[in-house]
Short mmCIF file of C-alpha atoms in Angstrom, two decimals:
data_model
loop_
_atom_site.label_atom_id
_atom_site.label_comp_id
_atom_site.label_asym_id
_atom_site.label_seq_id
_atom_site.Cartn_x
_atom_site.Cartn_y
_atom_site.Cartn_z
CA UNK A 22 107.68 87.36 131.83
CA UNK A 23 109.42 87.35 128.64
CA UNK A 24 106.92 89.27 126.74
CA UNK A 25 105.85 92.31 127.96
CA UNK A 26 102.47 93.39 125.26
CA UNK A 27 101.09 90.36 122.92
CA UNK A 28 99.21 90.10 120.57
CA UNK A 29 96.23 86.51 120.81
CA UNK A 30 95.25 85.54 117.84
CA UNK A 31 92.20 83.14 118.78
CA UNK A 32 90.31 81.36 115.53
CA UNK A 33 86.16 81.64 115.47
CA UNK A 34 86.78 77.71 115.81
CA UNK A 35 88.27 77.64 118.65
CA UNK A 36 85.53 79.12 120.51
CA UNK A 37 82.97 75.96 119.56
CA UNK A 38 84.60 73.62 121.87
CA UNK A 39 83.27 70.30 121.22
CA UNK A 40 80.57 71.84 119.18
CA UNK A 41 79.28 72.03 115.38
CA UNK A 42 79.00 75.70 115.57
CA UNK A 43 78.28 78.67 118.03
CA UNK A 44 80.33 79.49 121.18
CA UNK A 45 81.15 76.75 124.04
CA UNK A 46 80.69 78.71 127.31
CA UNK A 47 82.99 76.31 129.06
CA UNK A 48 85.85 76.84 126.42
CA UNK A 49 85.14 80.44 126.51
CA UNK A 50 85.44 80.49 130.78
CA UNK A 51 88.86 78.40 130.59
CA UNK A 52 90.48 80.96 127.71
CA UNK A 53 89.27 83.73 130.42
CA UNK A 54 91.02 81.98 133.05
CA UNK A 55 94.23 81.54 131.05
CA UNK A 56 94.20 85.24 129.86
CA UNK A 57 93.44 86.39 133.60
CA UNK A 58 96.39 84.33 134.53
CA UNK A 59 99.05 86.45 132.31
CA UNK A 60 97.35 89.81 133.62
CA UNK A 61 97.90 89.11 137.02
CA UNK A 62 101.54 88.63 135.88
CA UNK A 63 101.78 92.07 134.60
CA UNK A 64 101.48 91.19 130.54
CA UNK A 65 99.47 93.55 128.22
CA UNK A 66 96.73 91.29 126.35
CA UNK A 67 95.66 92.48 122.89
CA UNK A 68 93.18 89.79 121.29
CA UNK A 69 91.65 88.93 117.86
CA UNK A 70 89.10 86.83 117.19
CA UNK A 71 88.22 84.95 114.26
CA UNK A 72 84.47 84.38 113.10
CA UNK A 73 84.33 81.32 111.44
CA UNK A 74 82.05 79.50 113.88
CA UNK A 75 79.25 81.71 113.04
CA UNK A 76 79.77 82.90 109.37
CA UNK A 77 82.95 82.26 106.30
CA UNK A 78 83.05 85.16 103.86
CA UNK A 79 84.64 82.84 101.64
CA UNK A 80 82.57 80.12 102.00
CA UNK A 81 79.45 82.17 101.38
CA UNK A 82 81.11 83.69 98.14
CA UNK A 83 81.28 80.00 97.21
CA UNK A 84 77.62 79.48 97.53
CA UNK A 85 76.89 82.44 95.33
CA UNK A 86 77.01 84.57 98.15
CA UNK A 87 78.59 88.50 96.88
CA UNK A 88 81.74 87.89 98.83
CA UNK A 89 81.92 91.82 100.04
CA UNK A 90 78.48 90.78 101.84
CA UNK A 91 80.17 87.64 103.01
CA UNK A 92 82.89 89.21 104.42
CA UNK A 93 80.94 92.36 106.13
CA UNK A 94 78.90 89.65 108.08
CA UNK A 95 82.09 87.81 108.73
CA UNK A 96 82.82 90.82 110.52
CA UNK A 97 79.76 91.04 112.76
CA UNK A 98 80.45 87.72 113.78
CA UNK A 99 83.86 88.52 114.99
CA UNK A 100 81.79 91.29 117.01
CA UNK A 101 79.49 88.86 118.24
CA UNK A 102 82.95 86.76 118.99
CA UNK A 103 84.35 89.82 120.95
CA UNK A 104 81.11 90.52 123.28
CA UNK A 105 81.22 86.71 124.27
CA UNK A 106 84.78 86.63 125.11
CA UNK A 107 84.65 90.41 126.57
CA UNK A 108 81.78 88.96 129.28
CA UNK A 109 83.92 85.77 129.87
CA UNK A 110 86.79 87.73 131.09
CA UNK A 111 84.90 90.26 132.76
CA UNK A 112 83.34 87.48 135.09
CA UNK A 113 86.54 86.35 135.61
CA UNK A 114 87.09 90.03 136.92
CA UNK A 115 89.69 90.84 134.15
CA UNK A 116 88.81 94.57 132.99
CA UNK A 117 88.46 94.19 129.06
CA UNK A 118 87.20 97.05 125.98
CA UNK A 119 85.84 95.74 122.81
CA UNK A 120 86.66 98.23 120.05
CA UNK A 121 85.26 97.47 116.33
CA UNK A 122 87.02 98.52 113.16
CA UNK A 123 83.73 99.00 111.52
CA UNK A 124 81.11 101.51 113.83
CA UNK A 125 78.74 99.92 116.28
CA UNK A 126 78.85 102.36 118.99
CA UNK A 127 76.15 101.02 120.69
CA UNK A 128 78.07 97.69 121.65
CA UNK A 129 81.96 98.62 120.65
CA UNK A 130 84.21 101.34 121.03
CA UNK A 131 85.12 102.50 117.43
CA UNK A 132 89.14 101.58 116.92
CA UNK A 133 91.22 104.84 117.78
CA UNK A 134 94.79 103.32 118.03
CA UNK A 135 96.24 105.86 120.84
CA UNK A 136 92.91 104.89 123.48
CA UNK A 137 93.85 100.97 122.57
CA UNK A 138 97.02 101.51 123.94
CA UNK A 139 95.96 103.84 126.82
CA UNK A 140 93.41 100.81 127.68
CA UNK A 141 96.76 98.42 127.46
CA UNK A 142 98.82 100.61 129.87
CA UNK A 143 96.01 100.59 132.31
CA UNK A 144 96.15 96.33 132.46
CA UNK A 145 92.94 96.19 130.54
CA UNK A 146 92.80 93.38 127.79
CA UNK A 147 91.55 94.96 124.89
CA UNK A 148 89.43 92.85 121.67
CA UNK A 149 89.68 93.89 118.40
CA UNK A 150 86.13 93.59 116.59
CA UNK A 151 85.67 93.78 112.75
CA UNK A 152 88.77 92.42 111.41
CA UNK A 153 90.36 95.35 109.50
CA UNK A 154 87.38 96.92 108.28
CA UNK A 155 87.54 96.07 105.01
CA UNK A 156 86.72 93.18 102.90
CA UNK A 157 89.52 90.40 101.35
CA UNK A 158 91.67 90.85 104.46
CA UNK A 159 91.39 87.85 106.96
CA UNK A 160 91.37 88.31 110.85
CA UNK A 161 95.28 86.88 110.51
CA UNK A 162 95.89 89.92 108.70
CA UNK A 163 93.85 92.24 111.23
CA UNK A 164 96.18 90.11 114.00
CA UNK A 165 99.05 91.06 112.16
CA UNK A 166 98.07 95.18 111.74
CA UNK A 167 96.84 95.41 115.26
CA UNK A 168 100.35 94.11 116.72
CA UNK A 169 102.19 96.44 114.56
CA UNK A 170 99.83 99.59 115.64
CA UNK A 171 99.96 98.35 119.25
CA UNK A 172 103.81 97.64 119.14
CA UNK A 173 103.33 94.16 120.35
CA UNK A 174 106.60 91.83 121.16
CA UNK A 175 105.13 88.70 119.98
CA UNK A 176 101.88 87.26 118.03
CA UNK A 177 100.78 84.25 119.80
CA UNK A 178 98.39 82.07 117.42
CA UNK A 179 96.63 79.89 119.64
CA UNK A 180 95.16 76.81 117.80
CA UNK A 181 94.45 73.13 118.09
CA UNK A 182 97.50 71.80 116.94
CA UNK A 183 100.62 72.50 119.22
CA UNK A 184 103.19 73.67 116.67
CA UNK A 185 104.21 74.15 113.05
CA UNK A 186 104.69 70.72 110.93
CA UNK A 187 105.56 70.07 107.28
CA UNK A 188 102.10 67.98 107.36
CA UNK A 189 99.10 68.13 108.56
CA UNK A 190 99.48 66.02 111.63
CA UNK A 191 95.82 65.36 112.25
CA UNK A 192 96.24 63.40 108.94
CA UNK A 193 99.91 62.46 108.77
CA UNK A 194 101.33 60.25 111.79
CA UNK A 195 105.10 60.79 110.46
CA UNK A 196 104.27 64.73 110.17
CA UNK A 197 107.66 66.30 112.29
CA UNK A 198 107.16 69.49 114.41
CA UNK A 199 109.11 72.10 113.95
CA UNK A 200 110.84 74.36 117.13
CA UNK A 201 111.79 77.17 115.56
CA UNK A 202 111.86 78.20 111.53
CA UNK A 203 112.24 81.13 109.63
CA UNK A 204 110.06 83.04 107.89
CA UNK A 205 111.74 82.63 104.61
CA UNK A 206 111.64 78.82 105.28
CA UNK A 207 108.02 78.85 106.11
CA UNK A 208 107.11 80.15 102.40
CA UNK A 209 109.80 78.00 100.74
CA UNK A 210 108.00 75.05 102.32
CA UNK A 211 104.57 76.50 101.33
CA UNK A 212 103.22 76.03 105.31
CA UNK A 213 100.28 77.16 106.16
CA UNK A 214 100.99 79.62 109.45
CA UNK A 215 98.78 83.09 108.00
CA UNK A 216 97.40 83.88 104.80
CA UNK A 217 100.60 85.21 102.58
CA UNK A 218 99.17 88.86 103.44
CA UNK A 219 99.03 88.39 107.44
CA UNK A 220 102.37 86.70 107.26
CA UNK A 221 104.10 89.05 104.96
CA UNK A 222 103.18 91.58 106.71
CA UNK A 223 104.39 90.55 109.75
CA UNK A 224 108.26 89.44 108.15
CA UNK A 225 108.39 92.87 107.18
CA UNK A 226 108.01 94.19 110.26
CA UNK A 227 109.81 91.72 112.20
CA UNK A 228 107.45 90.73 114.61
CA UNK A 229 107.76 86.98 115.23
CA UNK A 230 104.60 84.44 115.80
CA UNK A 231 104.55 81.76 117.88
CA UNK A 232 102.28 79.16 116.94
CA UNK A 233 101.00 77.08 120.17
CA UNK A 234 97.92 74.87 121.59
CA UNK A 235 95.80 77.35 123.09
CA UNK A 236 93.50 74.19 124.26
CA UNK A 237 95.65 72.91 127.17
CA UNK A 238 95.51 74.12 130.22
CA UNK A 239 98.82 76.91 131.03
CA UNK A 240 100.25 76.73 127.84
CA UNK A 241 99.72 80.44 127.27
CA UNK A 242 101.52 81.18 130.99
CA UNK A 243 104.19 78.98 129.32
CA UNK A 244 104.66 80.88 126.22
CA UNK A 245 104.45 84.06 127.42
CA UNK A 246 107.15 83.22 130.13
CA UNK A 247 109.20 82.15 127.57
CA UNK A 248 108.79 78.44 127.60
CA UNK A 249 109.61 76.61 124.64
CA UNK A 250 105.93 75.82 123.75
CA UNK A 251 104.59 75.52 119.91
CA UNK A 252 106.42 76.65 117.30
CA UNK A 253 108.72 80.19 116.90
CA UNK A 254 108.33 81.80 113.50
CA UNK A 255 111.06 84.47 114.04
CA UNK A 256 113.81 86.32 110.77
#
C-alpha cells in the first residue's frame, strides 16, 4: 500500500444513494465493504463525514435560520452520519470508534487526539463527529485539521465525480480532467476542491488530497495502492 494512515473525507450526500435525503443502507453497506477492504490490507482509516443530507447550516441561515444554530445542528447530523456509518462497518466486522468534537458521551467518545491515534495503531477505523466544534468551519476544514492532528499521508475526498475539472462536468461535456495540479494552480483557476479555509490549510501543511469517485466499486483499494485514480492535488 502506498499510503500507510488516510484521511476519508465522505460528503452527507454521498450517503443518500439514490435518495432525496436520509441515509441509503445499501450505499452505506458497500462504503463498509470498501473501507474493510483497505483494513485488511494493513491501512489506518480516519473518516469524516459531512451532514448535508440531513441538515445545511448555511442553507438554514438563508431561510432566516441564526446560522450558529444552523451550524450546531449541522453538527448533530454529522453525529447521526457517524453512528450510521460506525454500525455499517461494524457489521462488516471492521472495529470502528466514533469520537465527537462537541460532548455526547452517551453515543461518542469526546475527541482526545492521542486515544484517536491509539484507536488507529490498533487497526480500528476511527469517525470524526461534530465537524470542528465550532461554527463557520465546514466538515472540509474538520477533514483537513483531523489529518494534520492524526499525521495522515494523504486526504482522500471521495465524491461523485471522478476527478478535478476546470468545469463542472455534470454540466459541461468538453469539461477536461485534470491528473495531477498544484495547489497554487487550483486557486489561480478558482476550482472548487475545499472551501479556501480547508484547502489552505492543508497547502500549508503539505498534505496532498486526492480527489476520486468514491461510488465505484475498488476505487478506494486503487487509490490507496497508489493507482492513478481521481485527481492529485499535491505542492
Amino acid at each position: 500500500m502506498k499510503y500507510k494512515r488516510i484521511l476519508l473525507k465522505l460528503s452527507g450526500e454521498a450517503l443518500m444513494g439514490t435518495r432525496q435525503y436520509g441515509i441509503d443502507p445499501v450505499r452505506l453497506s458497500e462504503y463498509a465493504n470498501d473501507i474493510k477492504e483497505i483494513i485488511e490490507k494493513g491501512v489506518e482509516v480516519a473518516i469524516v463525514i459531512g451532514g448535508g443530507n440531513i441538515f445545511r447550516g448555511v442553507a438554514g441561515a438563508s431561510n432566516g435560520m441564526d446560522r450558529v444554530q444552523g451550524d450546531h445542528m449541522g453538527m448533530l447530523a454529522t453525529v447521526i452520519n457517524g453512528l450510521a456509518l460506525q454500525s455499517a462497518l461494524e457489521d462488516a466486522g471492521v472495529p470502528t470508534r466514533l469520537q465527537s468534537a462537541i460532548s455526547i458521551d452517551e453515543v461518542a467518545e469526546p475527541f482526545i487526539r492521542r486515544k484517536a491515534l491509539r484507536h488507529l495503531e490498533k487497526g480500528r477505523v476511527v469517525i470524526f463527529g461534530g465537524g470542528t466544534g465550532n461554527p463557520y468551519f465546514t466538515t472540509d476544514s474538520a477533514a483537513v485539521l483531523r489529518a494534520i492532528e492524526m499525521e495522515a499521508d494523504v486526504i482522500l475526498k471521495g465524491t461523485r465525480v471522478d476527478g478535478i475539472y476546470n468545469a463542472d462536468p455534470e454540466k459541461d461535456s468538453k469539461a477536461v480532467k485534470f491528473d495531477y495540479i498544484s495547489f497554487d494552480d487550483v486557486l489561480r483557476q478558482g476550482l472548487k476542491v475545499m472551501d479556501t479555509t480547508a484547502f489552505t490549510l492543508s497547502q500549508e501543511n503539505e498534505l496532498p488530497i486526492i480527489v476520486f469517485d468514491m461510488n465505484k466499486k475498488g476505487n478506494l483499494l486503487k487509490v490507496v495502492s497508489g493507482e492513478k485514480i481521481g485527481t492529485k492535488v499535491n505542492l
